[in-house]
XYZ file of C-alpha atoms in Angstrom:
771
model
C 230.468 68.442 154.366
C 227.198 67.327 153.516
C 225.639 68.626 156.538
C 226.948 72.188 155.786
C 225.283 71.992 152.399
C 222.047 71.274 153.896
C 222.043 74.039 156.281
C 223.135 76.385 153.615
C 219.856 76.192 152.157
C 218.315 76.850 155.492
C 220.210 79.273 157.377
C 222.122 81.271 154.670
C 221.205 83.264 151.595
C 221.560 81.821 148.157
C 225.008 81.251 147.185
C 226.562 81.942 143.679
C 227.236 79.039 141.354
C 230.753 78.345 139.990
C 231.025 79.105 136.378
C 231.714 75.391 135.547
C 228.432 74.414 137.078
C 226.666 77.025 134.800
C 228.355 75.771 131.812
C 227.194 72.295 132.598
C 223.628 73.490 132.605
C 224.031 74.956 129.096
C 222.017 73.668 126.150
C 224.116 71.192 124.243
C 224.903 72.154 120.537
C 223.123 70.155 117.742
C 225.244 70.849 114.860
C 228.801 71.383 113.971
C 228.268 75.214 113.558
C 226.477 75.354 116.775
C 229.446 73.381 118.414
C 231.862 76.080 117.038
C 229.821 78.741 118.281
C 229.532 77.165 121.577
C 233.348 76.723 121.773
C 233.740 80.340 120.758
C 231.394 81.519 123.460
C 233.055 79.412 126.168
C 236.635 80.664 125.070
C 235.199 84.356 125.283
C 233.767 83.609 128.573
C 237.037 82.106 129.969
C 238.935 85.000 128.535
C 236.801 87.657 130.274
C 236.587 85.564 133.362
C 240.266 84.956 133.914
C 242.145 87.554 131.795
C 239.536 90.322 131.103
C 241.157 92.674 133.805
C 244.274 92.907 135.983
C 242.382 94.500 138.853
C 242.253 92.392 141.837
C 238.936 94.128 142.725
C 237.039 92.872 139.667
C 234.013 90.865 140.664
C 235.109 88.046 138.368
C 238.412 87.671 140.309
C 236.896 87.695 143.689
C 237.123 84.375 145.909
C 234.192 81.961 145.385
C 232.387 81.114 148.672
C 230.388 78.365 147.098
C 229.814 75.707 149.720
C 229.410 73.085 146.995
C 232.337 70.555 146.538
C 234.745 72.140 149.139
C 238.040 70.465 148.599
C 239.081 68.091 151.408
C 242.601 68.293 152.907
C 243.618 65.092 154.853
C 246.130 65.732 157.670
C 248.578 62.872 158.498
C 249.319 62.118 162.070
C 252.936 63.205 161.907
C 252.041 66.419 159.777
C 253.839 69.647 160.908
C 252.211 71.619 163.689
C 252.425 75.380 163.639
C 254.616 76.956 166.410
C 253.138 78.070 169.555
C 251.821 81.566 169.943
C 254.490 84.100 170.522
C 253.471 85.915 173.579
C 255.907 88.682 173.041
C 254.793 89.801 169.604
C 254.383 93.370 168.843
C 253.777 95.323 165.642
C 257.537 96.183 165.277
C 258.872 92.806 165.380
C 256.208 90.189 164.312
C 254.391 92.326 161.643
C 255.982 92.652 158.056
C 254.766 96.203 157.033
C 256.746 96.058 153.887
C 254.178 93.764 152.504
C 251.657 96.620 152.860
C 251.270 99.814 150.675
C 251.692 98.123 147.377
C 248.474 99.217 146.170
C 246.892 102.776 145.601
C 243.296 103.456 145.066
C 241.102 106.267 144.172
C 240.809 108.776 147.059
C 237.125 109.338 146.888
C 236.480 107.938 150.366
C 239.563 105.833 150.865
C 239.633 102.924 153.305
C 238.609 104.689 156.199
C 235.023 105.005 157.700
C 233.708 102.082 156.164
C 231.974 100.613 159.329
C 230.385 103.942 160.095
C 229.480 105.096 156.602
C 231.778 108.200 156.847
C 234.110 109.304 154.263
C 237.780 108.350 154.569
C 240.668 110.650 155.267
C 241.074 111.622 151.618
C 237.774 113.215 151.188
C 238.661 114.454 147.886
C 238.154 113.934 144.279
C 238.511 110.633 142.522
C 241.835 111.677 140.865
C 243.426 111.586 144.238
C 245.333 108.483 145.321
C 245.611 107.069 148.658
C 247.109 103.956 150.054
C 245.147 101.274 152.058
C 245.811 97.742 152.956
C 244.803 94.582 150.977
C 243.570 91.520 152.272
C 243.781 87.906 150.840
C 241.229 85.379 152.014
C 242.398 81.645 151.406
C 239.907 79.467 149.360
C 237.471 77.364 151.475
C 238.864 73.905 152.409
C 237.890 71.141 154.752
C 240.580 69.701 156.974
C 240.268 66.188 158.446
C 242.259 63.975 160.563
C 243.903 61.130 158.289
C 243.100 58.400 160.809
C 239.850 59.177 162.462
C 238.480 61.539 159.611
C 237.456 64.046 162.365
C 236.979 67.461 161.269
C 239.471 70.245 162.309
C 236.595 72.734 162.769
C 232.788 73.282 162.043
C 231.942 76.094 159.568
C 229.447 78.435 161.156
C 227.158 80.859 159.654
C 228.932 83.829 161.691
C 232.301 82.792 160.063
C 230.895 82.650 156.759
C 229.487 86.166 157.112
C 232.849 87.390 158.184
C 234.498 85.927 155.226
C 231.898 87.308 152.831
C 232.198 90.683 154.539
C 235.858 90.771 153.872
C 235.619 89.606 150.197
C 232.975 92.285 149.407
C 235.022 95.037 151.060
C 237.282 97.494 149.331
C 240.219 95.965 151.173
C 240.058 92.601 149.508
C 242.427 91.402 146.909
C 242.391 88.055 144.952
C 246.352 88.364 144.412
C 248.185 86.913 147.378
C 251.453 88.460 145.998
C 250.113 91.977 146.645
C 248.236 91.125 149.939
C 249.117 92.938 153.293
C 247.185 90.535 155.382
C 245.879 87.068 155.001
C 242.759 85.451 156.326
C 242.777 81.668 156.775
C 239.269 80.154 156.164
C 239.601 78.043 159.349
C 236.599 78.645 161.521
C 238.308 79.477 165.082
C 235.233 81.429 166.392
C 234.590 78.956 169.057
C 237.210 76.977 170.719
C 234.642 74.508 171.976
C 234.068 73.444 168.430
C 237.347 72.981 167.176
C 240.129 70.472 167.347
C 243.185 72.775 168.595
C 245.739 70.193 167.304
C 244.121 69.655 163.830
C 243.723 73.385 163.491
C 247.231 73.876 164.267
C 248.399 71.449 161.614
C 246.041 73.069 159.150
C 247.614 76.416 159.785
C 251.066 75.139 158.987
C 249.889 73.757 155.629
C 248.757 77.232 154.381
C 251.046 78.133 151.230
C 251.631 81.789 152.635
C 251.670 81.012 156.412
C 255.359 81.901 156.943
C 255.154 81.361 160.747
C 251.853 83.181 160.859
C 253.367 86.558 159.831
C 250.586 88.987 158.731
C 247.713 86.333 159.249
C 244.530 87.149 161.027
C 242.447 84.701 163.203
C 239.081 85.503 164.387
C 237.853 84.127 167.877
C 234.773 85.047 169.904
C 234.977 82.203 172.469
C 238.523 81.273 173.683
C 239.534 78.658 176.198
C 237.619 75.680 177.626
C 236.901 74.317 181.140
C 238.208 74.443 183.848
C 240.799 77.179 182.824
C 238.982 79.194 180.413
C 241.948 80.926 179.084
C 241.356 84.376 177.518
C 243.055 83.645 174.319
C 242.773 80.991 171.736
C 244.433 77.753 172.757
C 245.958 77.114 169.245
C 249.525 77.269 167.990
C 249.233 80.368 166.060
C 252.929 81.421 166.124
C 253.243 85.193 164.833
C 249.527 85.348 163.816
C 247.377 88.357 164.991
C 244.439 87.303 167.138
C 241.236 89.310 166.510
C 239.155 88.239 169.564
C 237.011 88.895 172.464
C 237.772 88.297 176.231
C 241.266 89.420 176.234
C 242.807 90.468 179.511
C 245.564 92.727 180.093
C 248.083 89.730 180.334
C 247.108 87.992 177.067
C 246.366 91.026 175.074
C 249.361 92.093 172.902
C 248.722 96.022 172.530
C 248.944 97.382 169.020
C 249.253 93.816 167.496
C 246.086 91.853 168.699
C 242.625 93.436 168.343
C 239.901 93.319 170.813
C 236.462 92.445 169.508
C 233.077 92.348 171.144
C 231.488 89.189 172.335
C 229.081 88.595 169.560
C 225.424 88.274 170.665
C 223.649 86.584 167.871
C 220.191 86.918 169.674
C 220.224 90.627 168.896
C 220.070 89.839 164.969
C 216.432 88.871 165.755
C 215.408 90.942 168.694
C 214.768 94.889 168.225
C 214.896 96.453 171.602
C 213.045 99.719 172.563
C 215.294 102.233 173.856
C 212.634 104.774 174.794
C 211.179 102.310 177.550
C 210.658 103.906 180.930
C 213.316 102.660 183.111
C 211.880 101.103 186.375
C 215.061 100.048 187.806
C 218.373 101.772 188.765
C 220.423 98.599 188.100
C 219.473 95.236 186.412
C 221.935 92.215 186.977
C 220.869 89.653 184.414
C 224.025 87.306 184.055
C 223.390 83.623 184.825
C 227.135 82.873 185.278
C 227.969 85.676 187.975
C 230.526 84.364 190.697
C 228.943 83.338 193.814
C 230.721 85.735 195.965
C 229.424 88.422 193.753
C 226.013 87.022 193.844
C 225.684 87.091 197.631
C 226.637 90.785 197.738
C 224.003 91.500 194.995
C 221.565 89.679 197.225
C 222.398 91.762 200.220
C 222.103 94.779 198.184
C 218.759 93.686 196.870
C 217.402 93.509 200.632
C 218.616 97.149 201.140
C 217.555 98.576 197.784
C 214.762 96.514 196.862
C 213.220 99.156 194.582
C 216.514 99.983 192.852
C 217.795 96.669 191.885
C 216.392 93.715 189.744
C 218.666 90.791 190.371
C 218.015 87.878 187.957
C 219.125 84.303 187.834
C 217.947 80.932 186.284
C 214.533 80.168 187.484
C 214.191 77.135 189.974
C 212.016 75.137 187.533
C 214.066 75.787 184.386
C 212.210 77.398 181.547
C 215.395 77.770 179.645
C 216.775 75.123 177.342
C 220.351 75.605 178.131
C 221.879 74.055 175.118
C 219.732 75.879 172.876
C 220.444 79.110 174.533
C 223.987 78.590 174.249
C 223.760 78.393 170.487
C 222.215 81.741 170.294
C 224.206 83.822 172.567
C 227.960 84.859 171.934
C 228.415 82.069 169.389
C 228.477 79.589 171.972
C 227.609 77.368 169.153
C 227.306 80.012 166.733
C 224.125 79.056 164.821
C 226.078 76.427 163.270
C 226.028 75.525 159.677
C 225.501 72.069 160.459
C 222.139 72.682 162.262
C 219.026 71.760 160.631
C 217.128 74.768 162.093
C 217.479 78.312 161.023
C 218.320 80.830 163.927
C 214.892 82.395 163.423
C 213.153 78.816 163.870
C 215.347 78.339 167.123
C 214.472 81.625 168.517
C 210.791 81.074 168.117
C 211.223 77.632 169.810
C 213.342 78.996 172.726
C 212.638 81.801 175.169
C 215.212 82.780 177.672
C 213.147 83.440 180.786
C 214.949 84.465 184.209
C 213.636 84.940 187.589
C 214.322 87.738 189.987
C 215.559 87.341 193.595
C 213.784 86.834 196.050
C 210.418 87.040 194.435
C 210.893 84.602 191.629
C 208.899 86.619 189.120
C 209.710 85.797 185.444
C 211.474 88.209 183.030
C 212.166 87.582 179.264
C 215.867 88.144 178.326
C 217.043 90.442 176.707
C 213.743 92.453 176.835
C 214.198 92.908 180.681
C 217.299 95.022 179.867
C 215.006 97.762 178.563
C 213.804 98.261 182.292
C 217.259 99.182 183.542
C 218.882 102.714 183.724
C 222.095 100.642 184.350
C 223.156 97.167 183.550
C 225.852 95.244 185.439
C 228.287 93.500 183.136
C 230.374 91.298 185.454
C 233.214 88.913 185.233
C 232.047 85.351 184.668
C 233.850 82.281 184.116
C 234.622 83.954 180.691
C 235.996 87.340 180.963
C 234.083 88.796 178.082
C 230.140 88.679 178.210
C 227.521 89.174 175.601
C 225.686 91.169 178.133
C 227.762 94.215 177.254
C 226.426 94.210 173.647
C 222.875 93.517 174.876
C 223.015 96.285 177.220
C 224.109 98.764 174.658
C 221.490 97.595 172.202
C 218.758 98.031 174.942
C 219.858 101.626 175.804
C 220.994 100.305 179.264
C 224.172 101.887 180.410
C 226.773 99.319 181.075
C 228.396 99.180 184.586
C 231.565 97.169 183.724
C 233.057 95.261 186.767
C 235.866 93.148 185.282
C 239.212 94.805 186.249
C 241.537 93.480 183.387
C 239.172 93.217 180.543
C 240.274 94.710 177.285
C 236.971 96.374 175.897
C 236.325 96.046 172.213
C 237.970 98.382 169.922
C 239.431 99.956 172.998
C 242.376 101.654 171.035
C 239.917 103.927 169.205
C 236.767 103.918 171.174
C 236.502 106.000 174.432
C 234.411 103.688 176.716
C 234.221 106.355 179.362
C 231.515 107.974 176.967
C 229.250 105.104 177.204
C 229.920 103.178 180.382
C 230.513 103.315 184.102
C 233.561 101.141 185.261
C 234.062 100.018 188.773
C 236.495 97.823 190.527
C 235.405 94.194 191.492
C 236.115 95.034 195.140
C 233.773 97.942 195.076
C 230.640 96.065 194.152
C 229.022 96.795 197.703
C 229.047 100.543 196.872
C 227.767 100.319 193.442
C 224.232 101.737 194.343
C 225.705 104.912 195.841
C 228.113 105.228 192.808
C 225.203 105.054 190.198
C 222.934 107.457 192.307
C 225.651 110.117 192.202
C 225.530 110.121 188.347
C 223.524 113.188 187.204
C 220.571 112.951 184.792
C 222.535 114.977 182.200
C 225.340 112.393 182.378
C 222.907 109.531 182.056
C 221.464 111.012 178.888
C 224.901 111.574 177.536
C 225.939 108.063 178.263
C 222.788 106.499 176.777
C 222.844 108.768 173.640
C 226.586 107.858 173.105
C 225.981 104.056 173.840
C 223.194 104.177 171.148
C 225.607 105.731 168.774
C 228.251 103.258 169.236
C 226.026 100.232 168.940
C 224.326 101.342 165.727
C 227.621 102.552 163.978
C 229.727 99.637 165.344
C 228.188 96.726 166.848
C 224.515 96.220 165.486
C 225.483 93.543 162.981
C 228.312 91.141 162.445
C 229.213 92.935 159.232
C 229.503 96.332 160.971
C 231.944 94.653 163.697
C 234.008 93.174 160.704
C 234.300 96.390 158.715
C 235.013 98.333 162.002
C 237.949 95.818 162.578
C 239.312 96.287 159.159
C 239.148 100.104 159.251
C 241.158 99.836 162.646
C 243.680 97.701 161.143
C 244.149 99.994 158.117
C 244.842 102.991 160.712
C 247.444 101.032 162.237
C 249.224 100.165 159.107
C 248.799 103.702 157.638
C 249.057 105.982 160.652
C 249.638 109.061 158.548
C 246.211 108.546 157.115
C 244.486 107.240 160.182
C 241.265 108.563 161.478
C 241.112 111.023 164.528
C 239.487 110.542 168.032
C 236.523 112.645 166.769
C 236.071 110.314 163.570
C 235.615 107.351 165.882
C 233.804 108.922 169.070
C 231.933 112.082 167.950
C 228.596 111.936 166.086
C 228.568 113.980 162.953
C 225.506 116.045 162.490
C 224.332 117.103 159.004
C 224.802 120.795 159.847
C 228.079 120.994 161.628
C 231.647 120.213 161.019
C 234.307 118.574 163.111
C 237.930 119.906 163.837
C 240.186 117.060 162.704
C 243.287 118.632 164.302
C 245.056 117.718 167.589
C 246.459 121.144 168.344
C 249.279 121.544 170.972
C 248.651 122.974 174.217
C 250.737 125.946 173.338
C 251.502 126.622 169.641
C 255.210 126.897 168.603
C 256.387 130.506 169.125
C 259.043 130.722 166.399
C 256.606 130.099 163.576
C 254.884 133.526 163.912
C 251.669 134.777 162.084
C 250.668 135.799 158.516
C 248.743 139.055 158.356
C 245.987 138.748 155.597
C 244.720 142.155 154.851
C 241.485 142.542 152.790
C 241.288 145.763 150.913
C 239.342 147.501 148.116
C 241.002 150.840 147.269
C 241.873 152.512 150.521
C 245.550 153.029 149.518
C 246.576 155.517 152.221
C 245.304 153.518 155.133
C 246.684 150.259 153.569
C 250.016 151.457 153.394
C 249.901 152.935 157.069
C 248.763 149.482 158.162
C 251.615 147.700 156.443
C 254.232 149.937 157.965
C 252.697 149.226 161.492
C 252.459 145.439 160.949
C 256.030 145.400 159.990
C 257.110 146.575 163.381
C 255.423 143.276 164.991
C 258.185 140.960 166.020
C 256.102 137.793 165.588
C 254.994 138.826 162.156
C 256.189 136.366 159.357
C 254.524 137.606 156.241
C 251.942 140.116 154.703
C 249.293 139.121 152.216
C 247.256 141.820 150.667
C 244.064 140.469 149.301
C 243.019 142.971 146.542
C 239.347 142.726 146.277
C 238.794 145.339 143.513
C 238.302 144.047 139.921
C 237.746 147.480 138.355
C 241.082 148.644 139.366
C 244.681 147.283 139.499
C 246.512 147.292 142.792
C 249.437 149.813 143.145
C 252.541 148.963 141.489
C 254.937 146.860 143.832
C 257.390 149.660 143.745
C 254.804 152.144 145.505
C 254.298 149.934 148.429
C 256.364 150.663 151.696
C 259.636 149.125 152.031
C 259.519 146.795 154.958
C 261.789 144.060 156.109
C 259.073 141.326 155.866
C 257.743 139.396 152.776
C 254.786 140.983 151.118
C 252.569 139.676 148.315
C 249.578 141.125 146.749
C 246.766 138.794 145.506
C 244.387 140.034 143.005
C 241.144 137.982 143.416
C 238.547 137.166 140.673
C 235.494 138.380 142.257
C 234.663 140.957 144.968
C 233.565 138.679 147.818
C 234.124 139.150 151.593
C 234.964 135.386 151.957
C 238.114 135.907 149.980
C 239.671 137.015 153.231
C 239.304 133.480 154.624
C 240.622 131.703 151.522
C 243.413 129.090 152.351
C 245.906 130.649 150.059
C 248.959 128.462 149.622
C 251.159 131.449 150.486
C 250.141 131.017 154.078
C 252.857 128.951 155.721
C 252.066 129.626 159.406
C 249.508 127.930 161.502
C 248.380 131.501 162.881
C 246.637 133.958 160.757
C 245.805 137.660 161.572
C 242.814 138.792 159.448
C 242.722 142.530 159.599
C 240.917 145.338 157.686
C 242.737 148.049 155.849
C 241.502 150.713 158.130
C 242.411 149.136 161.438
C 245.476 151.309 161.926
C 245.225 152.138 165.444
C 246.649 148.854 166.889
C 250.001 149.111 168.325
C 252.815 146.429 167.903
C 252.486 145.464 171.521
C 248.787 144.963 171.146
C 249.208 142.644 168.168
C 252.066 140.839 169.587
C 250.470 140.106 172.834
C 247.293 139.090 170.747
C 249.351 136.455 169.099
C 250.755 135.247 172.536
C 247.299 134.819 173.750
C 246.460 132.815 170.536
C 249.439 130.465 171.069
C 247.757 129.349 174.396
C 244.210 129.033 172.704
C 245.051 127.951 169.195
C 241.551 126.511 168.559
C 239.811 129.786 169.356
C 239.287 133.105 167.572
C 241.482 135.712 169.455
C 241.146 139.274 168.683
C 240.243 142.967 169.464
C 236.855 144.210 168.471
C 234.097 142.229 170.220
C 230.380 141.874 169.939
C 227.565 139.867 171.510
C 224.129 138.553 170.561
C 220.946 138.862 172.694
C 217.527 137.337 172.676
C 214.780 139.879 172.080
C 211.688 138.920 173.902
C 209.480 141.335 171.966
C 210.377 139.954 168.754
C 211.315 136.339 169.653
C 214.445 136.445 167.777
C 218.195 137.051 168.245
C 219.475 140.563 168.120
C 223.111 141.714 167.152
C 224.367 143.963 169.924
C 227.477 146.286 169.406
C 227.084 148.404 172.552
C 229.907 148.272 174.841
C 229.134 145.586 177.245
C 231.323 143.243 179.400
C 229.612 140.299 177.661
C 230.978 138.944 174.365
C 230.138 135.963 172.130
C 231.980 137.063 168.948
C 235.322 138.550 168.031
C 235.244 140.144 164.591
C 237.593 139.154 162.181
C 238.322 142.482 161.201
C 241.312 142.192 163.616
C 241.640 138.766 164.910
C 243.886 135.685 165.151
C 242.902 132.126 164.233
C 244.184 128.832 163.122
C 244.512 128.359 159.264
C 242.398 125.214 159.460
C 239.377 127.394 159.975
C 240.112 128.936 156.501
C 239.672 125.325 155.025
C 236.610 124.725 157.145
C 235.020 128.089 156.112
C 235.764 127.472 152.430
C 235.017 123.818 151.952
C 232.889 122.729 155.017
C 230.527 125.489 155.886
C 227.041 124.130 156.680
C 224.081 125.166 154.283
C 224.314 127.989 151.889
C 226.006 130.394 154.775
C 229.092 131.050 152.506
C 226.985 131.843 149.378
C 224.514 134.057 151.395
C 227.590 136.043 152.646
C 229.147 136.552 149.344
C 225.832 137.686 147.932
C 224.988 140.329 150.594
C 228.486 141.449 151.248
C 228.111 141.163 155.075
C 228.440 138.810 158.073
C 231.463 136.973 156.973
C 232.902 137.662 160.537
C 229.631 136.271 162.251
C 229.616 133.261 159.924
C 233.307 132.427 161.152
C 232.388 132.781 164.808
C 229.454 130.448 164.341
C 231.618 127.903 162.615
C 234.325 127.818 165.331
C 231.868 127.850 168.098
C 229.772 125.014 166.792
C 232.956 122.715 166.340
C 234.926 123.628 169.585
C 231.824 124.411 171.916
C 234.154 127.383 173.137
C 233.703 131.065 173.111
C 236.207 133.371 171.473
C 238.659 135.542 173.444
C 238.944 139.387 173.482
C 242.453 140.872 174.232
C 243.410 144.262 175.351
C 240.935 146.722 176.794
C 240.412 148.868 173.450
C 236.831 149.136 172.262
C 237.130 152.023 169.759
C 238.053 150.810 166.384
C 237.545 153.614 164.105
C 239.939 155.122 161.742
C 240.308 158.787 162.487
C 241.757 159.586 159.187
C 239.052 157.625 156.933
C 236.252 159.758 155.748
C 234.973 157.322 153.148
C 231.273 157.138 153.385
C 231.236 153.882 151.337
C 232.073 151.768 154.459
C 229.638 148.894 154.956
C 229.147 150.012 158.575
C 227.878 153.411 157.284
C 224.795 151.660 155.865
C 221.630 152.335 157.947
C 220.582 148.800 157.311
C 223.828 147.184 158.408
C 222.822 146.437 162.034
C 219.418 145.047 160.926
C 221.180 142.830 158.473
C 223.705 141.631 161.118
C 220.807 140.551 163.248
C 219.098 138.794 160.432
C 222.369 136.905 159.875
C 222.536 135.554 163.320
C 218.853 134.277 163.178
C 219.508 132.745 159.478
C 222.761 130.997 160.710
C 221.162 129.739 163.859
C 218.330 128.237 161.763
C 220.715 126.583 159.353
C 222.873 125.101 162.301
C 219.706 123.983 164.194
C 220.954 125.593 167.293
C 222.688 128.595 168.749
C 226.421 127.539 169.141
C 227.686 131.031 170.140
C 228.790 131.153 173.912
C 228.614 134.488 175.925
C 231.278 134.951 178.405
C 232.635 137.924 180.438
C 236.257 137.516 179.945
C 239.022 139.622 178.523
C 242.910 138.952 178.531
C 245.208 141.566 179.353
C 249.045 141.506 179.755
C 250.562 140.730 183.143
C 251.195 143.929 185.147
C 249.056 146.002 182.688
C 247.444 148.004 185.288
C 249.963 147.735 187.978
C 252.226 150.769 188.985
C 255.562 149.193 187.934
C 258.348 150.621 185.846
C 257.860 149.965 182.161
C 261.241 148.107 181.828
C 259.546 145.395 183.999
C 256.659 145.180 181.570
C 256.792 143.242 178.459
C 253.867 144.886 176.749
C 253.643 148.682 177.556
C 251.879 150.124 174.551
C 248.326 148.845 175.193
C 245.408 151.120 174.104
C 242.809 152.259 176.532
C 238.877 152.099 176.529
């Protein structure tokens, strides 16, 4: 492997030396004492190096990727060959899950989100424990044929980067006995650069091969001419293939993993996404099928201003061999090359000519001129054009019917691309012209997000791969759809729940009553709540630290569980704390003076919440309006048909929002609410609307929510500054969020037959209040 060592100095970063090499360079001792001291130091170094710590994650125990003196393994002609690839493998019969989960790690981030830089599912303190998979990487070895001395594979810089990324990741373990997955150091990225027979023999020699169980093989280019198979033509037995170009026939769902066709040219090209788009569609592939090319030629005559059709120039300005070495690891800038990728890129320019004029355009810069970029099936199913288009801000138009898209199990490609059937190429222009400007902006923005987070470097591709594998192995800790597909802004939270279409009815709701010292109305409210069939439990949050709550014997005797919780400080946010006593998904937050609601109204409100479990559903509603005179938002409590808020003084919501309010509220909103003793209900409406992008739901026609028996002038709403401060809250919260998330609607939910003249026995909810 002398050629490998030579290129290491050119195309790779400086590699760490083995400790033995460092010791050889040490100064020799000149006296007996020095020799004794030298021996002591060497022994100490060896002790620290090999026995200083049992953790497999210590830097001293990580695999050495030094390319100097790689051991050579000679494969005899009659050496055992690994068994053929098992086409029927699935996660349930070819994967040994019992190898995994032997190691627990600190929960301060977990294994998730490594590729995107987002904390993992634990998200807690370092004291929490969370499982994650562990990956063992075999030591580097060179495999050669015993007779011809032919190498089984050529080590490429890309594969070296993959190995280094895995070894440097939190998933790595140096102990094969605790490993969940195994990565052979056989470079199978490009089938054109391997001997499939020798690689099959080399796999069979691996000490932990065991028919390929729990082994990972990376591949970007599979198959060779003339068949161009879509999966690696190597005997891999039960090993999992992480490759690009899978079709629906060769891909084993939930077992293999689809990767992008890596485009090395983008490591050195920085496209401009804000470029003005001159063409509706750019077709830049050189290997498009003749039938498809003829259709594109016809479309070019009809839509000359909309299509840029590119092919190889008549007088070739492209060095095909050099180009192949830079795109899609066609010869992944090989470690055996004497030139670095940077030098090769300077020497080679990929110039393509358009049809029919023959004007020259440089690739991939030309993609910056297209609003949409055609990604068609070529001789190979997967194409690097997909990644080139995303990098250039050009929306991919994918025309490969059975292509398995990269990371398709977790990424929603409908958010970033347009997919058309191969037989519908003739109508592609009319299809693209029907896409609205808003949709184009959304597709381009999401495409840029995907590329920057998952595809912009080989390291990110590998880390995303490891994250997805970890989600498979530990589904109870797996990331949600939102984690993979929704951009997280600094000033917003995301709902991690997949709520059912209709919440279970039997569970019922927990009533959380915030009170200070209005004992009489509190007792009346408790008695009324106890008559609601769907009530499961009542929590009384006593917010008065100067006065103890009434003795339990003084509370009304009801047939439902009741508990009083005395708070440590008088804060309005105490009503939204996720108390461990709340065992239901539904929570009714209600003020102690809201005694006018009937049992039918409350039961109906809960039924509406069951159909809309991600929203605030309740009774008193308010809205916000824009004041042109002051250029600010104004809180409006007049009786209008429009609503944008449902006040949490009498409202149902999911218990998740208590966690989000307490732990994930953007900015200093929660602290501000507690300091000013106002606007906690507005803050909750902002939070829910910002996450769901949906308005709240008002139920029943009642608009008057005053307590006739209450004459306490200390109510917050009695303050003359109350309305002014509520308007200030809206403006402050909108500034913190950076937008106005509240949605205004004209909608109210009433019971069926509510206003119809039917006998009461035919109506489920009869006792509904009026305006």
